[in-house]
Structures are given as structure tokens and as C-alpha cells.
Amino acid sequence: MKNFRHYALLSVSALCMLCASCSDDDTATQQAPTVTFGPDRQVTATSITFTVVSAHSDIAAYLLVRREAETPTAADVMKDGKPLPGEGTTRVTEENLASGVDYTVYAAAQRGDLIGDVVTFGFTTGTATYDDLLTLTDTVSYTHLRAHETRRHL
């Protein structure tokens, strides 16, 4: 009978330890929510297209502001920014920007109450005159080349 009590007590202790070790509390192993910008960005006189990659998060957001604006916190980006999916890659295009202006894009990601670090990049929109001149120069060079080739074949 004495051995049975020891065996029962040992079994109950082992069961309690097993239940405690199988807890759902895995906060130590959870990864922080992250967001990054892809390297492919296209800037024109009045628009920008860029890629945002978010991971380990429920939701992400980005905020585009003029460079002289006050730097937002991660909470500001999540509250005031445009929402993005929490997981995956999203291609973003912002149009109707002012030409020749410095802008900054901020992004952050969130899972539950945990907000990750803010990431940022800056850019300057082109000027309409420069873009038009570039197009005009390409057209003139091509036209000049074609006229020169035509004379050579006559």
C-alpha cells in the first residue's frame, strides 16, 4: 500500500509538470512584427511605386509625408497610415504628388499590441520640365539617327 501511495504521488507530480510545460505561453519564441521596403522603386514627376514586405504581423501600414514634416512614431504610422496586409509583399503606387518635392515614406507592422520598428526611405519627385526634356531628347536623337541612316542608303 505504501508503494502505491508513492507511485500515485509520483504520477500526479509528473502529470502536473507535463501540463505546465505544455503551456500555450510561447512569447519568448515569438518573432517581432517586421516590415521592409523592396529595392525596386520607380519615381516620376508626380508619382512613386514601391514594394512593402511585411512578416509576423496581423497588419502593417505606411505613411507618405513631405520630408520637412515631423517624424512619426510607429504608433502614428499604424494609426494614420494606409493599411497593408500583415503578411506578404504589396506593390504600392502613390499618384498626384507635387513635382520636385522631397518625400519620406514610413512603414510599421503590428501583431496584437506589439508594434515593430519603423522603417523609412526618402525620395524626390522629378520635375515635369526635366521629364519632358528627357522624352524630347530621346525622340530628337532617334529622328536624327533615322534621317542620317536614310541618307547613307541613297
C-alpha positions as a printed Julia matrix, in Angstrom:
154×3 Matrix{Float64}:
  0.0    0.0      0.0
  2.88   2.33     0.85
  4.42   1.77    -2.59
  1.07   2.52    -4.22
  0.91   5.94    -2.48
  4.43   6.78    -3.62
  3.58   5.66    -7.14
  0.35   7.74    -7.17
  2.13  10.79    -5.76
  4.93  10.44    -8.33
  2.38  10.07   -11.15
  0.45  13.16   -10.08
  3.67  15.19    -9.84
  4.78  14.07   -13.29
  1.37  14.92   -14.73
  1.49  18.43   -13.21
  4.96  19.05   -14.64
  3.85  17.79   -18.04
  0.83  20.11   -18.09
  2.89  23.1    -17.01
  5.5   22.5    -19.71
  2.82  22.32   -22.44
  1.59  25.83   -21.77
  0.48  27.99   -24.7
  2.66  30.82   -23.39
  5.32  30.93   -26.13
  6.02  34.66   -26.0
  9.74  34.06   -25.67
  9.84  32.36   -29.08
  7.54  34.76   -30.97
  9.19  36.91   -33.59
  8.61  40.65   -33.63
  6.45  42.02   -36.44
  8.61  43.38   -39.26
  8.24  45.42   -42.41
 10.82  46.26   -45.08
 10.9   48.06   -48.42
 11.87  46.25   -51.59
 14.7   47.7    -53.7
 12.52  48.32   -56.77
 11.21  51.9    -56.75
 10.02  53.96   -59.69
  9.74  57.71   -59.24
  8.22  60.11   -61.79
  7.4   63.81   -61.67
  4.12  63.11   -59.84
  4.17  59.5    -58.58
  6.1   56.73   -56.87
  5.74  52.96   -56.97
  7.43  50.83   -54.3
  7.17  47.42   -52.61
  6.44  46.73   -48.93
  7.19  43.31   -47.39
  5.58  42.55   -44.02
  6.02  39.46   -41.83
  4.98  38.08   -38.44
  2.21  40.65   -38.15
 -1.57  40.99   -38.24
 -1.48  44.31   -40.09
  1.04  46.78   -41.48
  0.74  50.39   -42.63
  2.71  53.05   -44.49
  2.63  56.82   -44.34
  3.92  59.15   -47.08
  4.72  62.72   -45.99
  6.75  65.69   -47.19
 10.26  65.42   -45.85
 10.01  68.55   -43.67
  7.1   67.02   -41.71
  7.66  65.78   -38.15
  8.91  62.18   -37.93
  6.03  59.9    -36.87
  6.29  57.16   -34.24
  5.4   53.54   -35.03
  2.04  54.07   -33.31
  1.42  57.16   -35.51
  2.17  55.16   -38.66
 -0.24  52.41   -37.6
 -2.96  54.93   -36.67
 -2.62  57.48   -39.51
 -1.09  55.36   -42.29
 -2.68  53.42   -45.12
 -3.25  49.77   -44.13
 -1.39  46.88   -45.72
 -1.7   43.09   -45.26
  0.12  41.68   -42.24
  1.92  39.02   -44.24
  3.37  39.18   -47.73
  4.51  41.58   -50.42
  2.42  44.55   -51.53
  3.1   46.82   -54.51
  2.07  50.42   -53.73
  1.6   53.36   -56.11
  1.06  56.91   -54.85
 -0.03  59.39   -57.5
 -0.78  63.11   -57.71
  2.37  64.09   -55.83
  3.87  67.56   -56.23
  6.7   67.74   -58.73
 10.24  68.44   -57.45
  9.36  67.8    -53.79
 11.23  65.72   -51.19
  9.09  63.0    -49.59
  9.61  60.33   -46.92
  7.79  57.01   -46.65
  7.44  55.4    -43.2
  6.15  51.88   -42.54
  5.49  49.72   -39.47
  3.89  46.36   -38.67
  1.8   45.22   -35.7
  0.76  41.92   -34.11
 -1.66  42.24   -31.22
 -0.4   45.06   -29.03
  3.2   44.7    -30.24
  4.32  47.22   -32.88
  7.62  46.64   -34.66
 10.26  49.2    -35.59
  9.59  51.94   -38.13
 11.44  51.68   -41.46
 11.82  54.59   -43.83
 13.14  55.8    -47.18
 13.19  59.19   -48.86
 12.84  60.27   -52.48
 12.37  63.37   -54.6
  9.83  63.54   -57.38
 11.19  64.6    -60.76
 10.3   67.89   -62.36
  7.88  67.91   -65.26
 10.27  70.05   -67.33
 13.15  67.58   -66.86
 10.97  64.56   -67.71
  9.55  66.27   -70.8
 13.05  67.33   -71.89
 14.32  63.78   -71.49
 11.49  62.44   -73.68
 12.02  65.18   -76.26
 15.79  64.5    -76.37
 15.23  60.77   -76.88
 12.8   61.49   -79.74
 15.1   64.02   -81.43
 18.11  61.68   -81.22
 16.13  58.84   -82.73
 14.76  61.06   -85.52
 18.25  62.42   -86.28
 19.66  58.89   -86.42
 16.93  57.69   -88.77
 17.45  60.66   -91.12
 21.21  60.03   -91.17
 20.72  56.31   -91.94
 18.3   57.14   -94.77
 20.8   59.47   -96.47
 23.53  56.89   -96.27
 21.42  54.3    -98.13
 20.53  56.6   -101.08
